Amino acid sequence: MDEVEIKLPSNPKLSKIVRCGVSHICELSGFPEDEKNAVVRAVDEAFSNIITHTYNGKKNKSIVVILRALEDRLEVRLRDLGDKVDPNEITPRDLDDIRPGGLGVHLIRSSMDEVHYNRSLKVGNELILEKYLPGKR
Amino acid sequence: MEVNIRDDNHIKIVAVTGEVDLYSSPKLRTELLETTKAKHKAILVDLHQVSYMDSSGIATLVEALQQVKKYGGKLKIANLQGAVRDVFELSRLDKVFDIYSSLEEAKPTFG
């Protein structure tokens, strides 16, 4: 399958479009239900993090979600045009610290097999999330 | 997402329907905070009809729980299932909240 690219503004009301697209691609790829849910969760959290942290809640900025169903895995890239983030500063918080917020990074990392940034972009950021198909890792 | 709040004897049942995400969670937060501002002692959140919840939705529940504890009230959750249960477990919040498999199981625990 070729790439599927979803380009949309950074408006939270549109996040369901991303979830539905990711869900469908996961089904086509053959992920079981629980792993499909994990991928949807991770991509949705990443999308929300861009809106909240990179774009500071602005609803008119650009986010591109690229889905690539590879032979052994699904690759999801989320691109934004915001200020460069330092991946070293993105750390999950202590789960024993019970308070509202701050769970997004943990949910992303616990739901995907690979999480890393493409550091080669001159403008903006690209987060790469990968999930291996069952038995392929 | 819809939030329906009703009284069941002395318990405030907060029934949530739909998907709770960054767009809809502020509405849930508003509804929950109105309930805690009124200092209701017994709040039961029914998630039977919730098909998806993200970290912002979780945050609203955590905030409400913290508010309730300040005045000695109780906030419990019923009908946690599927992907929503997964998020609670991944966040280890299944150890923080009192969670019940049904409203009927939860109600007597409020005393």
mmCIF file of C-alpha atoms in Angstrom:
data_model
loop_
_atom_site.group_PDB
_atom_site.id
_atom_site.type_symbol
_atom_site.label_atom_id
_atom_site.label_comp_id
_atom_site.label_asym_id
_atom_site.label_seq_id
_atom_site.Cartn_x
_atom_site.Cartn_y
_atom_site.Cartn_z
ATOM 1 C CA MET A 1 0.000 0.000 0.000
ATOM 2 C CA ASP A 2 1.222 3.522 -0.753
ATOM 3 C CA GLU A 3 1.373 6.299 1.734
ATOM 4 C CA VAL A 4 -1.741 7.874 3.106
ATOM 5 C CA GLU A 5 -1.317 11.510 4.005
ATOM 6 C CA ILE A 6 -3.776 13.402 6.161
ATOM 7 C CA LYS A 7 -3.224 17.144 6.283
ATOM 8 C CA LEU A 8 -5.374 19.135 8.613
ATOM 9 C CA PRO A 9 -5.392 22.189 10.845
ATOM 10 C CA SER A 10 -4.475 21.897 14.482
ATOM 11 C CA ASN A 11 -8.064 21.910 15.646
ATOM 12 C CA PRO A 12 -8.968 19.379 18.341
ATOM 13 C CA LYS A 13 -12.414 18.831 16.859
ATOM 14 C CA LEU A 14 -10.735 17.190 13.881
ATOM 15 C CA SER A 15 -8.729 14.644 15.846
ATOM 16 C CA LYS A 16 -11.419 12.027 15.262
ATOM 17 C CA ILE A 17 -10.591 12.163 11.568
ATOM 18 C CA VAL A 18 -7.070 11.066 12.415
ATOM 19 C CA ARG A 19 -8.286 8.337 14.776
ATOM 20 C CA CYS A 20 -10.644 6.918 12.169
ATOM 21 C CA GLY A 21 -7.998 6.959 9.462
ATOM 22 C CA VAL A 22 -5.427 5.277 11.659
ATOM 23 C CA SER A 23 -7.970 2.733 12.847
ATOM 24 C CA HIS A 24 -8.850 1.770 9.294
ATOM 25 C CA ILE A 25 -5.236 1.456 8.193
ATOM 26 C CA CYS A 26 -4.551 -0.763 11.198
ATOM 27 C CA GLU A 27 -7.466 -3.004 10.273
ATOM 28 C CA LEU A 28 -6.264 -3.252 6.685
ATOM 29 C CA SER A 29 -2.787 -4.100 7.944
ATOM 30 C CA GLY A 30 -4.093 -6.955 10.056
ATOM 31 C CA PHE A 31 -3.502 -5.643 13.560
ATOM 32 C CA PRO A 32 -5.641 -7.320 16.231
ATOM 33 C CA GLU A 33 -8.111 -5.114 18.086
ATOM 34 C CA ASP A 34 -5.950 -4.362 21.118
ATOM 35 C CA GLU A 35 -2.957 -3.356 19.028
ATOM 36 C CA LYS A 36 -5.106 -1.259 16.741
ATOM 37 C CA ASN A 37 -6.416 0.564 19.825
ATOM 38 C CA ALA A 38 -2.846 1.112 20.981
ATOM 39 C CA VAL A 39 -1.820 2.699 17.695
ATOM 40 C CA VAL A 40 -4.911 4.916 17.595
ATOM 41 C CA ARG A 41 -4.228 5.993 21.160
ATOM 42 C CA ALA A 42 -0.591 6.833 20.478
ATOM 43 C CA VAL A 43 -1.244 8.812 17.314
ATOM 44 C CA ASP A 44 -4.115 10.703 18.922
ATOM 45 C CA GLU A 45 -1.974 11.625 21.922
ATOM 46 C CA ALA A 46 0.823 12.757 19.632
ATOM 47 C CA PHE A 47 -1.612 14.847 17.603
ATOM 48 C CA SER A 48 -2.924 16.434 20.785
ATOM 49 C CA ASN A 49 0.589 17.139 22.031
ATOM 50 C CA ILE A 50 1.386 19.057 18.858
ATOM 51 C CA ILE A 51 -1.732 21.161 19.293
ATOM 52 C CA THR A 52 -1.179 21.811 22.974
ATOM 53 C CA HIS A 53 2.573 22.112 23.289
ATOM 54 C CA THR A 54 4.057 22.872 19.889
ATOM 55 C CA TYR A 55 1.278 25.149 18.714
ATOM 56 C CA ASN A 56 0.177 26.368 22.168
ATOM 57 C CA GLY A 57 -3.452 25.625 21.461
ATOM 58 C CA LYS A 58 -3.678 27.537 18.202
ATOM 59 C CA LYS A 59 -6.239 25.925 15.914
ATOM 60 C CA ASN A 60 -5.079 27.212 12.543
ATOM 61 C CA LYS A 61 -1.652 25.620 12.249
ATOM 62 C CA SER A 62 -0.723 22.724 9.988
ATOM 63 C CA ILE A 63 -0.311 19.101 11.034
ATOM 64 C CA VAL A 64 0.428 16.321 8.580
ATOM 65 C CA VAL A 65 -0.072 12.678 9.512
ATOM 66 C CA ILE A 66 1.551 10.188 7.152
ATOM 67 C CA LEU A 67 0.671 6.505 7.367
ATOM 68 C CA ARG A 68 2.816 3.869 5.712
ATOM 69 C CA ALA A 69 1.850 0.204 5.890
ATOM 70 C CA LEU A 70 5.150 -1.613 5.449
ATOM 71 C CA GLU A 71 5.716 -5.330 5.148
ATOM 72 C CA ASP A 72 6.463 -5.829 8.814
ATOM 73 C CA ARG A 73 5.109 -2.730 10.506
ATOM 74 C CA LEU A 74 3.019 0.397 10.393
ATOM 75 C CA GLU A 75 4.910 3.660 10.340
ATOM 76 C CA VAL A 76 3.175 6.875 11.355
ATOM 77 C CA ARG A 77 4.825 10.246 10.956
ATOM 78 C CA LEU A 78 3.414 13.431 12.459
ATOM 79 C CA ARG A 79 4.812 16.629 11.035
ATOM 80 C CA ASP A 80 4.378 20.146 12.304
ATOM 81 C CA LEU A 81 5.835 23.538 11.453
ATOM 82 C CA GLY A 82 6.341 24.735 14.985
ATOM 83 C CA ASP A 83 9.447 25.548 16.944
ATOM 84 C CA LYS A 84 11.984 22.762 17.133
ATOM 85 C CA VAL A 85 11.509 20.480 20.092
ATOM 86 C CA ASP A 86 14.390 18.913 21.948
ATOM 87 C CA PRO A 87 13.554 15.218 22.210
ATOM 88 C CA ASN A 88 15.792 14.955 25.252
ATOM 89 C CA GLU A 89 13.428 17.261 27.100
ATOM 90 C CA ILE A 90 10.388 15.108 26.370
ATOM 91 C CA THR A 91 10.179 12.708 29.239
ATOM 92 C CA PRO A 92 7.224 10.890 30.726
ATOM 93 C CA ARG A 93 6.329 11.886 34.246
ATOM 94 C CA ASP A 94 6.419 9.653 37.272
ATOM 95 C CA LEU A 95 3.164 7.669 37.301
ATOM 96 C CA ASP A 96 3.210 7.590 41.077
ATOM 97 C CA ASP A 97 2.765 11.361 41.007
ATOM 98 C CA ILE A 98 -1.027 11.361 40.769
ATOM 99 C CA ARG A 99 -2.182 14.583 39.168
ATOM 100 C CA PRO A 100 -4.147 15.713 36.143
ATOM 101 C CA GLY A 101 -2.234 15.822 32.869
ATOM 102 C CA GLY A 102 1.177 14.747 31.669
ATOM 103 C CA LEU A 103 0.275 11.221 30.600
ATOM 104 C CA GLY A 104 0.525 11.687 26.855
ATOM 105 C CA VAL A 105 4.203 10.823 26.437
ATOM 106 C CA HIS A 106 3.864 7.731 28.594
ATOM 107 C CA LEU A 107 0.825 6.539 26.643
ATOM 108 C CA ILE A 108 2.636 7.049 23.343
ATOM 109 C CA ARG A 109 5.753 5.167 24.385
ATOM 110 C CA SER A 110 3.865 2.325 26.025
ATOM 111 C CA SER A 111 1.634 1.878 22.986
ATOM 112 C CA MET A 112 4.201 1.851 20.167
ATOM 113 C CA ASP A 113 7.306 -0.226 19.496
ATOM 114 C CA GLU A 114 9.467 2.637 18.265
ATOM 115 C CA VAL A 115 9.189 6.348 18.990
ATOM 116 C CA HIS A 116 11.745 8.833 17.691
ATOM 117 C CA TYR A 117 12.169 12.175 15.996
ATOM 118 C CA ASN A 118 13.487 12.853 12.536
ATOM 119 C CA ARG A 119 16.191 15.395 13.274
ATOM 120 C CA SER A 120 16.981 16.212 9.666
ATOM 121 C CA LEU A 121 14.160 18.697 9.090
ATOM 122 C CA LYS A 122 15.155 22.325 8.790
ATOM 123 C CA VAL A 123 11.724 23.557 9.781
ATOM 124 C CA GLY A 124 9.366 22.068 12.308
ATOM 125 C CA ASN A 125 9.318 18.598 13.766
ATOM 126 C CA GLU A 126 8.580 15.084 12.637
ATOM 127 C CA LEU A 127 7.681 12.431 15.158
ATOM 128 C CA ILE A 128 7.946 8.866 13.921
ATOM 129 C CA LEU A 129 5.913 6.110 15.540
ATOM 130 C CA GLU A 130 6.233 2.468 14.547
ATOM 131 C CA LYS A 131 4.232 -0.614 15.435
ATOM 132 C CA TYR A 132 5.295 -4.066 14.294
ATOM 133 C CA LEU A 133 2.748 -6.517 13.036
ATOM 134 C CA PRO A 134 2.257 -9.580 15.233
ATOM 135 C CA GLY A 135 5.196 -11.930 14.905
ATOM 136 C CA LYS A 136 7.256 -9.490 12.873
ATOM 137 C CA ARG A 137 9.275 -7.783 15.561
ATOM 138 C CA MET B 1 -19.809 13.467 23.653
ATOM 139 C CA GLU B 2 -22.704 13.900 26.028
ATOM 140 C CA VAL B 3 -22.870 14.079 29.784
ATOM 141 C CA ASN B 4 -26.084 13.228 31.589
ATOM 142 C CA ILE B 5 -26.261 13.839 35.316
ATOM 143 C CA ARG B 6 -29.049 12.410 37.438
ATOM 144 C CA ASP B 7 -29.741 11.720 41.066
ATOM 145 C CA ASP B 8 -30.085 8.189 42.335
ATOM 146 C CA ASN B 9 -31.005 8.564 46.006
ATOM 147 C CA HIS B 10 -28.007 10.413 47.428
ATOM 148 C CA ILE B 11 -25.682 9.485 44.570
ATOM 149 C CA LYS B 12 -24.925 11.772 41.633
ATOM 150 C CA ILE B 13 -24.682 9.554 38.563
ATOM 151 C CA VAL B 14 -22.562 11.145 35.831
ATOM 152 C CA ALA B 15 -23.234 9.160 32.672
ATOM 153 C CA VAL B 16 -20.831 9.911 29.825
ATOM 154 C CA THR B 17 -21.543 8.948 26.235
ATOM 155 C CA GLY B 18 -19.281 8.983 23.202
ATOM 156 C CA GLU B 19 -15.595 9.788 22.820
ATOM 157 C CA VAL B 20 -13.695 11.883 25.322
ATOM 158 C CA ASP B 21 -10.765 13.622 23.644
ATOM 159 C CA LEU B 22 -8.994 16.959 23.581
ATOM 160 C CA TYR B 23 -12.042 18.531 21.932
ATOM 161 C CA SER B 24 -14.749 17.147 24.199
ATOM 162 C CA SER B 25 -12.958 16.764 27.540
ATOM 163 C CA PRO B 26 -13.416 20.446 28.519
ATOM 164 C CA LYS B 27 -17.166 19.837 28.516
ATOM 165 C CA LEU B 28 -16.765 16.832 30.804
ATOM 166 C CA ARG B 29 -14.466 18.871 33.032
ATOM 167 C CA THR B 30 -17.034 21.643 33.337
ATOM 168 C CA GLU B 31 -19.770 19.199 34.284
ATOM 169 C CA LEU B 32 -17.629 17.402 36.846
ATOM 170 C CA LEU B 33 -16.363 20.611 38.405
ATOM 171 C CA GLU B 34 -19.919 21.907 38.815
ATOM 172 C CA THR B 35 -20.710 18.730 40.701
ATOM 173 C CA THR B 36 -17.679 19.019 42.975
ATOM 174 C CA LYS B 37 -18.172 22.747 43.548
ATOM 175 C CA ALA B 38 -21.603 21.869 44.879
ATOM 176 C CA LYS B 39 -19.777 19.483 47.225
ATOM 177 C CA HIS B 40 -21.763 16.399 46.358
ATOM 178 C CA LYS B 41 -20.556 13.647 48.639
ATOM 179 C CA ALA B 42 -21.238 10.698 46.324
ATOM 180 C CA ILE B 43 -20.381 10.874 42.643
ATOM 181 C CA LEU B 44 -20.496 7.841 40.389
ATOM 182 C CA VAL B 45 -19.130 8.211 36.866
ATOM 183 C CA ASP B 46 -20.704 5.734 34.449
ATOM 184 C CA LEU B 47 -18.444 5.038 31.466
ATOM 185 C CA HIS B 48 -20.582 2.306 29.922
ATOM 186 C CA GLN B 49 -21.206 4.312 26.775
ATOM 187 C CA VAL B 50 -17.693 5.719 26.389
ATOM 188 C CA SER B 51 -15.897 4.202 23.426
ATOM 189 C CA TYR B 52 -12.702 6.243 23.664
ATOM 190 C CA MET B 53 -10.907 8.338 26.245
ATOM 191 C CA ASP B 54 -7.561 10.083 25.916
ATOM 192 C CA SER B 55 -5.230 11.513 28.525
ATOM 193 C CA SER B 56 -7.181 14.778 28.679
ATOM 194 C CA GLY B 57 -10.281 12.820 29.633
ATOM 195 C CA ILE B 58 -8.330 10.933 32.265
ATOM 196 C CA ALA B 59 -7.073 14.260 33.584
ATOM 197 C CA THR B 60 -10.606 15.530 34.132
ATOM 198 C CA LEU B 61 -11.416 12.479 36.221
ATOM 199 C CA VAL B 62 -8.237 12.814 38.264
ATOM 200 C CA GLU B 63 -8.944 16.482 38.886
ATOM 201 C CA ALA B 64 -12.493 15.721 39.984
ATOM 202 C CA LEU B 65 -11.244 12.990 42.296
ATOM 203 C CA GLN B 66 -8.792 15.383 43.901
ATOM 204 C CA GLN B 67 -11.524 17.993 44.371
ATOM 205 C CA VAL B 68 -13.922 15.486 45.918
ATOM 206 C CA LYS B 69 -11.335 14.293 48.409
ATOM 207 C CA LYS B 70 -10.795 17.836 49.649
ATOM 208 C CA TYR B 71 -14.293 17.920 51.150
ATOM 209 C CA GLY B 72 -14.449 14.284 52.157
ATOM 210 C CA GLY B 73 -16.596 13.080 49.302
ATOM 211 C CA LYS B 74 -16.233 10.011 47.121
ATOM 212 C CA LEU B 75 -15.929 9.696 43.353
ATOM 213 C CA LYS B 76 -16.086 6.223 41.862
ATOM 214 C CA ILE B 77 -16.178 4.767 38.384
ATOM 215 C CA ALA B 78 -18.429 2.112 36.912
ATOM 216 C CA ASN B 79 -18.454 0.164 33.639
ATOM 217 C CA LEU B 80 -14.860 0.689 32.624
ATOM 218 C CA GLN B 81 -14.184 -1.418 29.559
ATOM 219 C CA GLY B 82 -12.216 -1.988 26.391
ATOM 220 C CA ALA B 83 -9.798 0.647 25.232
ATOM 221 C CA VAL B 84 -10.842 2.964 28.066
ATOM 222 C CA ARG B 85 -9.886 0.349 30.631
ATOM 223 C CA ASP B 86 -6.559 -0.062 28.841
ATOM 224 C CA VAL B 87 -5.777 3.635 29.285
ATOM 225 C CA PHE B 88 -6.556 3.469 32.992
ATOM 226 C CA GLU B 89 -4.324 0.434 33.428
ATOM 227 C CA LEU B 90 -1.463 1.913 31.422
ATOM 228 C CA SER B 91 -1.656 5.022 33.571
ATOM 229 C CA ARG B 92 -1.904 2.871 36.720
ATOM 230 C CA LEU B 93 -5.026 4.808 37.620
ATOM 231 C CA ASP B 94 -6.907 1.572 38.031
ATOM 232 C CA LYS B 95 -5.120 1.484 41.398
ATOM 233 C CA VAL B 96 -6.154 5.049 42.260
ATOM 234 C CA PHE B 97 -9.854 5.007 41.486
ATOM 235 C CA ASP B 98 -12.486 2.685 42.953
ATOM 236 C CA ILE B 99 -13.745 0.923 39.829
ATOM 237 C CA TYR B 100 -16.823 -1.294 39.588
ATOM 238 C CA SER B 101 -18.202 -3.458 36.849
ATOM 239 C CA SER B 102 -21.711 -2.058 37.129
ATOM 240 C CA LEU B 103 -23.738 0.722 38.715
ATOM 241 C CA GLU B 104 -25.490 -1.873 40.892
ATOM 242 C CA GLU B 105 -22.175 -3.072 42.248
ATOM 243 C CA ALA B 106 -20.943 0.481 42.913
ATOM 244 C CA LYS B 107 -23.986 2.054 44.563
ATOM 245 C CA PRO B 108 -23.936 0.151 47.891
ATOM 246 C CA THR B 109 -20.284 1.097 48.428
ATOM 247 C CA PHE B 110 -21.160 4.734 48.971
ATOM 248 C CA GLY B 111 -22.821 3.840 52.254
#
